[in-house]
Short mmCIF file of C-alpha atoms in Angstrom, two decimals:
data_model
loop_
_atom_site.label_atom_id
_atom_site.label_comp_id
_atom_site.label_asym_id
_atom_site.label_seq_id
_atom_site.Cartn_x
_atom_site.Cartn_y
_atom_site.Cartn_z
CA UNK A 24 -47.23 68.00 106.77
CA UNK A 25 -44.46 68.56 104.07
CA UNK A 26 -41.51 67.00 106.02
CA UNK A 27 -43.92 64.37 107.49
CA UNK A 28 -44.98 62.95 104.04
CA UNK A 29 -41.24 63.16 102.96
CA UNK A 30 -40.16 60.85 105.92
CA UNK A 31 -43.15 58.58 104.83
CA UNK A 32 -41.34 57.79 101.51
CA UNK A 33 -38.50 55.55 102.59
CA UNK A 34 -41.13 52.69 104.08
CA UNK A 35 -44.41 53.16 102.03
CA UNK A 36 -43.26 50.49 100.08
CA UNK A 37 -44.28 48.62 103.00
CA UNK A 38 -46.70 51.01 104.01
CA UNK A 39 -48.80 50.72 101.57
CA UNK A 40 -49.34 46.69 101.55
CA UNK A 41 -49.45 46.96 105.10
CA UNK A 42 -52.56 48.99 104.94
CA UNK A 43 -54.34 47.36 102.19
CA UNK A 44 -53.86 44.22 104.43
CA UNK A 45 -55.76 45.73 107.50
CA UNK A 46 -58.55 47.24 105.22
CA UNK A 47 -58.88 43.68 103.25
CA UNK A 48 -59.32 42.04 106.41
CA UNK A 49 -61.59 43.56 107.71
CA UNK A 50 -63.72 44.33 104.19
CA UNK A 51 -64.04 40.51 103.39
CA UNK A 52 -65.75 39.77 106.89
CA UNK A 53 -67.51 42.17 106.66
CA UNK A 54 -68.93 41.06 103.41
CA UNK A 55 -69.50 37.87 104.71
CA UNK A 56 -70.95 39.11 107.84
CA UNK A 57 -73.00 41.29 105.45
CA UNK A 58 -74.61 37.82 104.14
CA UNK A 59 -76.22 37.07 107.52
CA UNK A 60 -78.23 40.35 106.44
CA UNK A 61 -82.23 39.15 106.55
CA UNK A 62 -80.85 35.76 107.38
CA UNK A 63 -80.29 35.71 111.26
CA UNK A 64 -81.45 33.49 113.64
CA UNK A 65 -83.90 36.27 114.65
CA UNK A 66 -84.38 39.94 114.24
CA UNK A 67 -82.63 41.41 116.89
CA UNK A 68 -79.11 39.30 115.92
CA UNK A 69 -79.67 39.72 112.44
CA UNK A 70 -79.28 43.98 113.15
CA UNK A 71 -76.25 43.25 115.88
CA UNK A 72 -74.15 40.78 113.29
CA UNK A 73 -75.11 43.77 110.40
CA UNK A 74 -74.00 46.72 113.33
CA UNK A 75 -70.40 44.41 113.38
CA UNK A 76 -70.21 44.10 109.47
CA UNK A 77 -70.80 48.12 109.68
CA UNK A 78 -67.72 48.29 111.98
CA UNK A 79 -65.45 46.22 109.77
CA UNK A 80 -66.93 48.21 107.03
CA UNK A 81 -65.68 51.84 108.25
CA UNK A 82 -61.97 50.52 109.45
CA UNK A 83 -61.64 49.15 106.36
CA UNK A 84 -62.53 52.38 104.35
CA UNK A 85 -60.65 53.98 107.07
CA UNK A 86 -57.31 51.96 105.67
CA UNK A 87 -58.30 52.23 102.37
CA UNK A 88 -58.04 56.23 101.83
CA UNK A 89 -54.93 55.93 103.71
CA UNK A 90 -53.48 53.60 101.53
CA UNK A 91 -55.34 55.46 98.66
CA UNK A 92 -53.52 58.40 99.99
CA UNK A 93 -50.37 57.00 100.05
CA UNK A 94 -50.50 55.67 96.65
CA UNK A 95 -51.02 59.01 94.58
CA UNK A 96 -53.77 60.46 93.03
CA UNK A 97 -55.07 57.65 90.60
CA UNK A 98 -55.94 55.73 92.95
CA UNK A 99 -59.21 55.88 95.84
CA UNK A 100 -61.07 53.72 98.29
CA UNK A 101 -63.73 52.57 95.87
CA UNK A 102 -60.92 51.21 93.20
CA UNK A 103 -59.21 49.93 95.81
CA UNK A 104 -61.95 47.82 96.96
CA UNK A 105 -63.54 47.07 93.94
CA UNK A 106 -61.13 46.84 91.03
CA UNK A 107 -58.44 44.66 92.68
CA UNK A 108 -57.64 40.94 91.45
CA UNK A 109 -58.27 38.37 94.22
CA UNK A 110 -54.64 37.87 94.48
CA UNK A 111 -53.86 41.76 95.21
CA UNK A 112 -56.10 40.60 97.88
CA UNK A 113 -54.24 40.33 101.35
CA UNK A 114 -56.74 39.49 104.07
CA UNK A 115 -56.60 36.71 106.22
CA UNK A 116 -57.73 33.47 105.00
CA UNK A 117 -60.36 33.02 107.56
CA UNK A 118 -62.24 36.12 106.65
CA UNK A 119 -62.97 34.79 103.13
CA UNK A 120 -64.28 31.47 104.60
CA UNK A 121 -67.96 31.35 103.48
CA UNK A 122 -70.38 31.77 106.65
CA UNK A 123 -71.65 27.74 106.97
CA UNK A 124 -74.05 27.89 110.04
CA UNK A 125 -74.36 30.58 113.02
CA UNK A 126 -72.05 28.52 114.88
CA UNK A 127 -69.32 28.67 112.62
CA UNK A 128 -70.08 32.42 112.24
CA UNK A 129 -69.88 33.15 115.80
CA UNK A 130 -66.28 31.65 116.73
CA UNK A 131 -64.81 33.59 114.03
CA UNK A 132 -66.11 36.77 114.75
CA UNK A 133 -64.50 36.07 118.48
CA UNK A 134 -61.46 34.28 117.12
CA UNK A 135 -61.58 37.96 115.02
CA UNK A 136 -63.04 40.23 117.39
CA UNK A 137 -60.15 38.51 120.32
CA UNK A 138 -57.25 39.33 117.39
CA UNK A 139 -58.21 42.63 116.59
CA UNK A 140 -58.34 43.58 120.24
CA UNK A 141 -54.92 42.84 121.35
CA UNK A 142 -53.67 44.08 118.01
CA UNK A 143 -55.53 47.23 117.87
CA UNK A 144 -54.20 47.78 121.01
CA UNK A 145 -50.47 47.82 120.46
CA UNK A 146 -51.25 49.37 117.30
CA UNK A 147 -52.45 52.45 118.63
CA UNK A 148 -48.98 53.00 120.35
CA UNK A 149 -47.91 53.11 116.49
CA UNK A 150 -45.13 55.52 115.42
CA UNK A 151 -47.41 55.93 112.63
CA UNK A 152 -50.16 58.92 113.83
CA UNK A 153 -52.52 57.49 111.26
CA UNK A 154 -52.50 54.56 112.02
CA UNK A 155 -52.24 54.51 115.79
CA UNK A 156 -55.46 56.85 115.12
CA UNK A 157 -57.82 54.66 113.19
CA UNK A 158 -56.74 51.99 115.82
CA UNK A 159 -57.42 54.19 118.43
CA UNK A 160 -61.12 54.94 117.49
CA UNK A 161 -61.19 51.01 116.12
CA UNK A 162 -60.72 49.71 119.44
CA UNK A 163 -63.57 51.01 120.94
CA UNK A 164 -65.87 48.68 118.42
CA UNK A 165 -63.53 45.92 118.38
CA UNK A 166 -64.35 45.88 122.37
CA UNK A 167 -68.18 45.65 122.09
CA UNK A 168 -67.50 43.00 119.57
CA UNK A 169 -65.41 41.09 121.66
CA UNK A 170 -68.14 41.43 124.41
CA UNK A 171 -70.84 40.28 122.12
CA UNK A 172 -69.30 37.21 120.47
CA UNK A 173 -67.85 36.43 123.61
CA UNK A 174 -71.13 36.23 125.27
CA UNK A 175 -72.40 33.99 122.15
CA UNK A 176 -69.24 31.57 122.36
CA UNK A 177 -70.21 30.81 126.10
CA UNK A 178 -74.34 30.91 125.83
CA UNK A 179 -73.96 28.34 122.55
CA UNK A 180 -71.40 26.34 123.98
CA UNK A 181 -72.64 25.92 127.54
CA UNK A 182 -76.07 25.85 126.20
CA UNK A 183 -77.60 22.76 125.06
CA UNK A 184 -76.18 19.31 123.60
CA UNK A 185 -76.89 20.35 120.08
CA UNK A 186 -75.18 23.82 120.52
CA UNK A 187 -72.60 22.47 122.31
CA UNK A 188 -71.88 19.82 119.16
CA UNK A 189 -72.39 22.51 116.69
CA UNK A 190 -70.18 24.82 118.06
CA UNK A 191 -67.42 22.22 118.99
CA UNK A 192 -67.53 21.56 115.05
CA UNK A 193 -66.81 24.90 114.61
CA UNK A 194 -63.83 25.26 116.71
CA UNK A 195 -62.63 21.79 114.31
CA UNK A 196 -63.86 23.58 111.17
CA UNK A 197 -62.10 26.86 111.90
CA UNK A 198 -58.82 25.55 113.73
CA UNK A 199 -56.85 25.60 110.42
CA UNK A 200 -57.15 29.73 110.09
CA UNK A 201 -56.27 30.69 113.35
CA UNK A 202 -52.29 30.82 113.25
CA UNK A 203 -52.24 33.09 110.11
CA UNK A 204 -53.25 35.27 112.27
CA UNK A 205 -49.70 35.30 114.21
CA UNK A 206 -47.54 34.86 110.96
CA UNK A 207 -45.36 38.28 110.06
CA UNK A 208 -45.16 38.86 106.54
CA UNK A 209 -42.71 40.69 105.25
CA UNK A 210 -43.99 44.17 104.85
CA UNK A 211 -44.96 44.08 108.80
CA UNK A 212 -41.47 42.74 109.89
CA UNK A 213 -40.18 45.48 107.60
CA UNK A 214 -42.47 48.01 109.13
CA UNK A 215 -41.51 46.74 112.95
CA UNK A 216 -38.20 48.50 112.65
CA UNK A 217 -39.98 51.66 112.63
CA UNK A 218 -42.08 50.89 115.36
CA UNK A 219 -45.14 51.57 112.91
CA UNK A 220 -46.48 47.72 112.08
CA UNK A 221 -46.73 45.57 115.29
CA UNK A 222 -45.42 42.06 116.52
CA UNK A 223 -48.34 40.27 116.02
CA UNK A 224 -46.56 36.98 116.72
CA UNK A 225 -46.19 38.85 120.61
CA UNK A 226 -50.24 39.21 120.73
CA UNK A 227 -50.34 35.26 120.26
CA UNK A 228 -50.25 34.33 124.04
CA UNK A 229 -52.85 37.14 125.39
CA UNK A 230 -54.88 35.15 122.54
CA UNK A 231 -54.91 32.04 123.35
CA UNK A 232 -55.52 32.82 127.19
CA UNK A 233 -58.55 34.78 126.63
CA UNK A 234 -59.72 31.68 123.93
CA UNK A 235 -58.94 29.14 126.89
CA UNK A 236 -61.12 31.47 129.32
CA UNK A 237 -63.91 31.40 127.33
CA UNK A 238 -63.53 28.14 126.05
CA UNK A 239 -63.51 26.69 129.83
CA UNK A 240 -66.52 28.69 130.29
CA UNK A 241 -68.29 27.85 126.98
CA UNK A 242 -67.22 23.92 128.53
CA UNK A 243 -65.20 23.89 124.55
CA UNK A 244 -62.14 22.53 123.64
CA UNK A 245 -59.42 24.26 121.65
CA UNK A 246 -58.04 22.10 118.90
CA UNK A 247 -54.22 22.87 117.75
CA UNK A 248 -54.26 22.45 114.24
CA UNK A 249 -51.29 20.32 112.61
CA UNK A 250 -51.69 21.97 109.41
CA UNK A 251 -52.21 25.15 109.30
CA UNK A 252 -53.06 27.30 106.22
CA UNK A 253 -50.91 30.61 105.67
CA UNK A 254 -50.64 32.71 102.51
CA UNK A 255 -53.59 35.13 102.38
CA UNK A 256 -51.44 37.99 103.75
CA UNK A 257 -49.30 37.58 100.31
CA UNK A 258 -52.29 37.02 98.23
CA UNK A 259 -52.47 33.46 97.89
CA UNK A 260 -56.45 32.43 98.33
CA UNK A 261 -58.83 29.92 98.05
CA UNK A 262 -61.27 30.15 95.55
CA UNK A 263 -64.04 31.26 98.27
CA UNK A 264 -62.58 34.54 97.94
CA UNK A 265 -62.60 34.79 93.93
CA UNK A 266 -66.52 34.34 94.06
CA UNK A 267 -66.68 36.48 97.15
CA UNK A 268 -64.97 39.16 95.44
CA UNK A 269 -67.33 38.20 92.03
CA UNK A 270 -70.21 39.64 93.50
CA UNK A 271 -68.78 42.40 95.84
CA UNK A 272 -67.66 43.93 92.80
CA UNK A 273 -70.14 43.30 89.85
CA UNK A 274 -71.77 46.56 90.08
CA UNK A 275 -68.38 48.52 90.08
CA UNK A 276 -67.33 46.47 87.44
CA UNK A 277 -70.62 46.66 85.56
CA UNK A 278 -71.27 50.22 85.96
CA UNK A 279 -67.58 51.79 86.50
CA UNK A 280 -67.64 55.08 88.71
CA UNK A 281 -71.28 54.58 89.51
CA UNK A 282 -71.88 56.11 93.29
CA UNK A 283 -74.64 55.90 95.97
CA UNK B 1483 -110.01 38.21 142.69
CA UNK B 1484 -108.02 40.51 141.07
CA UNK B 1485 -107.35 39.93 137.53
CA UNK B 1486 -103.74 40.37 136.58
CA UNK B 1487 -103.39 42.52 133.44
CA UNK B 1488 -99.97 41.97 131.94
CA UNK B 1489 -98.22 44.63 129.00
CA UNK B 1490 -99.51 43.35 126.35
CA UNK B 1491 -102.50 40.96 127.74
CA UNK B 1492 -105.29 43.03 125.82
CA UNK B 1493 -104.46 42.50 121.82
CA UNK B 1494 -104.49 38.50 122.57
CA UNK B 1495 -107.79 38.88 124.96
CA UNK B 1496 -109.48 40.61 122.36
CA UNK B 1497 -108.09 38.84 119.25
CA UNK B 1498 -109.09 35.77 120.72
CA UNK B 1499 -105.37 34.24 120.65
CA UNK B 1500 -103.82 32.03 122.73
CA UNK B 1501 -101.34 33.15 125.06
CA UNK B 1502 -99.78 30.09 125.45
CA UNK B 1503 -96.28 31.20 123.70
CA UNK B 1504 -93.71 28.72 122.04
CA UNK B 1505 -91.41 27.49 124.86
CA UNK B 1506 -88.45 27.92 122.17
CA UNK B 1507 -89.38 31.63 121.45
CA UNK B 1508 -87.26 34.32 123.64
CA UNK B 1509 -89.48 35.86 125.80
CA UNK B 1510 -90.52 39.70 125.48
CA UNK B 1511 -88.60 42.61 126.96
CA UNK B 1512 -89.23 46.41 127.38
CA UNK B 1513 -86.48 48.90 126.63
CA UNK B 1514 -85.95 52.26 128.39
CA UNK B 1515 -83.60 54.86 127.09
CA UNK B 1516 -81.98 57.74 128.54
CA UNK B 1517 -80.61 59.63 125.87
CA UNK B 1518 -77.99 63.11 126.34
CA UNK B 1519 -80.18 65.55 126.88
CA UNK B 1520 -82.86 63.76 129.30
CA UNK B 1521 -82.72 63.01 132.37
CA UNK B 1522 -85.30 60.17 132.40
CA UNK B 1523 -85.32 56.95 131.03
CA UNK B 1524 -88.15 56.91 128.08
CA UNK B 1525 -89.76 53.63 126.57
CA UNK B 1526 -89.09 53.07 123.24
CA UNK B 1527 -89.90 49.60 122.03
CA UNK B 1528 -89.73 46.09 122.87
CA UNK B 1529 -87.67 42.51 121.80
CA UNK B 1530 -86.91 39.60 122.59
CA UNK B 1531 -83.88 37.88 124.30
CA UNK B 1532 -82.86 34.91 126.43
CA UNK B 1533 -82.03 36.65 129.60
CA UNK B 1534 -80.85 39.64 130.77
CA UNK B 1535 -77.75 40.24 129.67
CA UNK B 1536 -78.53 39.09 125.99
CA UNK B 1537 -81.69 41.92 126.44
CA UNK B 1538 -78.84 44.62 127.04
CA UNK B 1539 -77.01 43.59 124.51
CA UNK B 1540 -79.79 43.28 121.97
CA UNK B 1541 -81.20 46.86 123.16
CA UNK B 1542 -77.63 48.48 122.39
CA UNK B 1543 -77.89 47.29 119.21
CA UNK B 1544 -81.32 47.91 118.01
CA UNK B 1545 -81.94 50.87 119.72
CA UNK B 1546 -78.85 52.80 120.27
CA UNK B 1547 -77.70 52.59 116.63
CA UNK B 1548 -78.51 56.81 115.40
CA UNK B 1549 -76.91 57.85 119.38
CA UNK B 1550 -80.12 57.53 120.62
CA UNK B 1551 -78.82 56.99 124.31
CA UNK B 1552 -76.11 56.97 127.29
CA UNK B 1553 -77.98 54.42 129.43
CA UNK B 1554 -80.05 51.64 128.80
CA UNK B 1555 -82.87 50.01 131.28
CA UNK B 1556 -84.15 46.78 129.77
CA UNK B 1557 -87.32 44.80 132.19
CA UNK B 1558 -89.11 41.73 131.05
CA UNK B 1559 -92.41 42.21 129.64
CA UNK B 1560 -94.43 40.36 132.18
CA UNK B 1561 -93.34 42.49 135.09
CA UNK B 1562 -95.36 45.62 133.58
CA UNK B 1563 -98.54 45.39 135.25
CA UNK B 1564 -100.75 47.54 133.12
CA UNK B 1565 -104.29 49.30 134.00
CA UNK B 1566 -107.39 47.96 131.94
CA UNK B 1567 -108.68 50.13 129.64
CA UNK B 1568 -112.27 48.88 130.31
CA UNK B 1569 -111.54 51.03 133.80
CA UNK B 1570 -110.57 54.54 132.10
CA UNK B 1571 -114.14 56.14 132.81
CA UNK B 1572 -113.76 55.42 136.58
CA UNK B 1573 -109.53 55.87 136.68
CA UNK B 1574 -109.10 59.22 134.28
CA UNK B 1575 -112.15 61.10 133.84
CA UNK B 1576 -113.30 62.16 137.77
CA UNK B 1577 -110.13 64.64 137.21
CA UNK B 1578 -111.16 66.13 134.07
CA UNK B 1579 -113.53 68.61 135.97
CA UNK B 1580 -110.98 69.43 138.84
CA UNK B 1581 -108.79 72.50 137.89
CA UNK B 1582 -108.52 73.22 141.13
CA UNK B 1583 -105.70 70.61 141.66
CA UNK B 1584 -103.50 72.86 139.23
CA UNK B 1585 -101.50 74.98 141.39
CA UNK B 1586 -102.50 78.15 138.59
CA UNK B 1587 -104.53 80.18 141.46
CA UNK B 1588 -101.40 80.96 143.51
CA UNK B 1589 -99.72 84.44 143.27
CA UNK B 1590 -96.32 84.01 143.34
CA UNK B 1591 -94.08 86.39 144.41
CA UNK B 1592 -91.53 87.57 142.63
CA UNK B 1593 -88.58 86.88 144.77
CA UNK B 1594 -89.44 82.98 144.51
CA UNK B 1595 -88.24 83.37 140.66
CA UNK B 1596 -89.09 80.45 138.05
CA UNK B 1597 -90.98 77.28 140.13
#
């Protein structure tokens, strides 16, 4: 344990960002998943949609402590999560985009759900054992998720007229936030020498081809975006996120230290 | 004619409601778990879903949350055919008086071990 913490030293520089960007990914949509709590279309979504923002919830406390761990004894999950400035925030932007309707909702947790698959799954070939361990165990709830919005994408989308519309608005309304998904930043390109991040611009094709499956299925059409928004892996956010992150953390903030 | 009693049939008969449901509303499904330990399938609760694969999906989540289960048997509600209650005199009680169907007056011997 000694000589393995020593030979984490040289790269937890990049380490360390590198983790709080997988466990503010998936904390923000899970908080906005979260939302949907009481408000689903009926009872039995409203508990799977709350089961997903669980998932999200325990791989990001998951990359929290390790970060936590990483970053000496001052620091732990709960300050991590709920004392940090919006722009120490490095999720992806799409995460932090508020809910809109079910539709919306839906095709990101896929567009998510499809991500997190192929990445969690070169991820847990890490050189990194805690990391390739949390994505090991991930990967087994990223897979029912998958499953589950899948099965959503292609029942709204080959469904009626009106589902079909609403959820070809989505795929305009999200097509912005999908290639910051394939966008190194520096810490991971730093971290690819080692083998411990991944190449998550490699995971881009598998993505798209499962998308155009399910879109041919769902009778949708994928919309390239000219413009695409990048940044939130750095910390540059809209201000969705700064009122997300408002009321995530006004009873930390409030009442500092206070526990379940 | 025989009347056909459906799961659930008896709260609307008696409450007087209609059983004519929404055509938007999902209709009703029955959910069987097996969990680690058992070796049947047990009811434990109903919901609703479009068809059956959304039913699966719906029963993992709702009821398989605490690791209630390793297999899941979901049927639509209207394919339980369920015995009136009005009948249980006739149906149940003739066997409360026949012990004699309990196989307790055999002597077993002991070579046949635990039946």
């Amino acid at each position: 344990m000694q000589s393995n913490t020593q030979q984490q030293i040289p790269n937890s520089k990049f380490l360390i960002p590198y983790c709080l960007h997988l466990a503010d990914t998936t904390l923000i949509l899970s908080h906005r998943n979260s939302e949907w709590c009481g408000h689903g279309p009926i009872l039995e979504q409203d508990i799977a949609l709350t089961n997903i923002a669980l998932d999200l919830l325990g791989q990001a406390r998951n990359f929290y402590q390790y970060a936590a761990m990483l970053m000496g004894v001052e620091f732990d999950e709960d300050k991590l999560a709920y004392l940090r400035e919006p722009n120490e925030f490095k999720n992806h932007l799409i995460a932090e985009h508020p809910n809109s309707d079910w539709a919306v909702t839906i095709l990101r947790q896929f567009y998510f759900s499809c991500y997190q698959y192929y990445f969690y799954s070169e991820l847990k070939n890490s050189n990194d054992e805690q990391l390739a361990a949390i994505a090991t165990k991930a990967l087994k709830e990223v897979t029912y998720h998958l499953r589950w919005s899948t099965e959503w994408v292609v029942r709204l989308g080959d469904g009626t007229e009106e589902s079909n519309t609403k959820m070809q608005n989505a795929v305009e309304f999200l097509k912005d936030y999908v290639i910051e998904f394939f966008v190194m930043s520096d810490y991971e390109t730093e971290l690819l020498k080692d083998a411990v991040s991944i190449d998550v611009k490699a995971i881009q094709g598998k993505w798209q081809q499962k998308v155009n499956d399910v879109f041919e299925e769902a009778t949708l059409n994928f919309v390239p975006s000219p413009n695409s928004r990048f940044g939130g892996k750095d910390g540059e956010h809209s201000e969705h996120l700064v009122s997300l992150l408002e009321e995530m953390q006004s009873l930390q903030r409030t009442y500092p230290n206070s526990v379940w | 004619m025989i009347k056909k009693y459906y799961y659930g049939d008896y709260g609307e008969i008696e409450g007087g409601v209609s059983s004519n449901k929404s055509e938007t509303e999902f209709p009703l499904w029955e959910v069987f778990i097996r969990s680690k330990q058992g070796l049947d399938h047990k009811h434990v609760g109903s919901l609703h879903a479009a068809d059956v694969a959304m039913a699966m999906e719906n029963a993992r989540d709702v009821y398989t949350r605490r690791m209630e289960g390793v297999s899941i048997w979901v049927v639509e509600s209207k394919h339980i055919h369920a015995s009136n209650p009005d009948e249980a005199e006739s149906l149940y009680e003739p066997a409360t008086d026949k012990i004699y169907r309990h196989p307790t007056f055999y002597n077993l011997p002991d070579e046949v071990g635990h039946m």
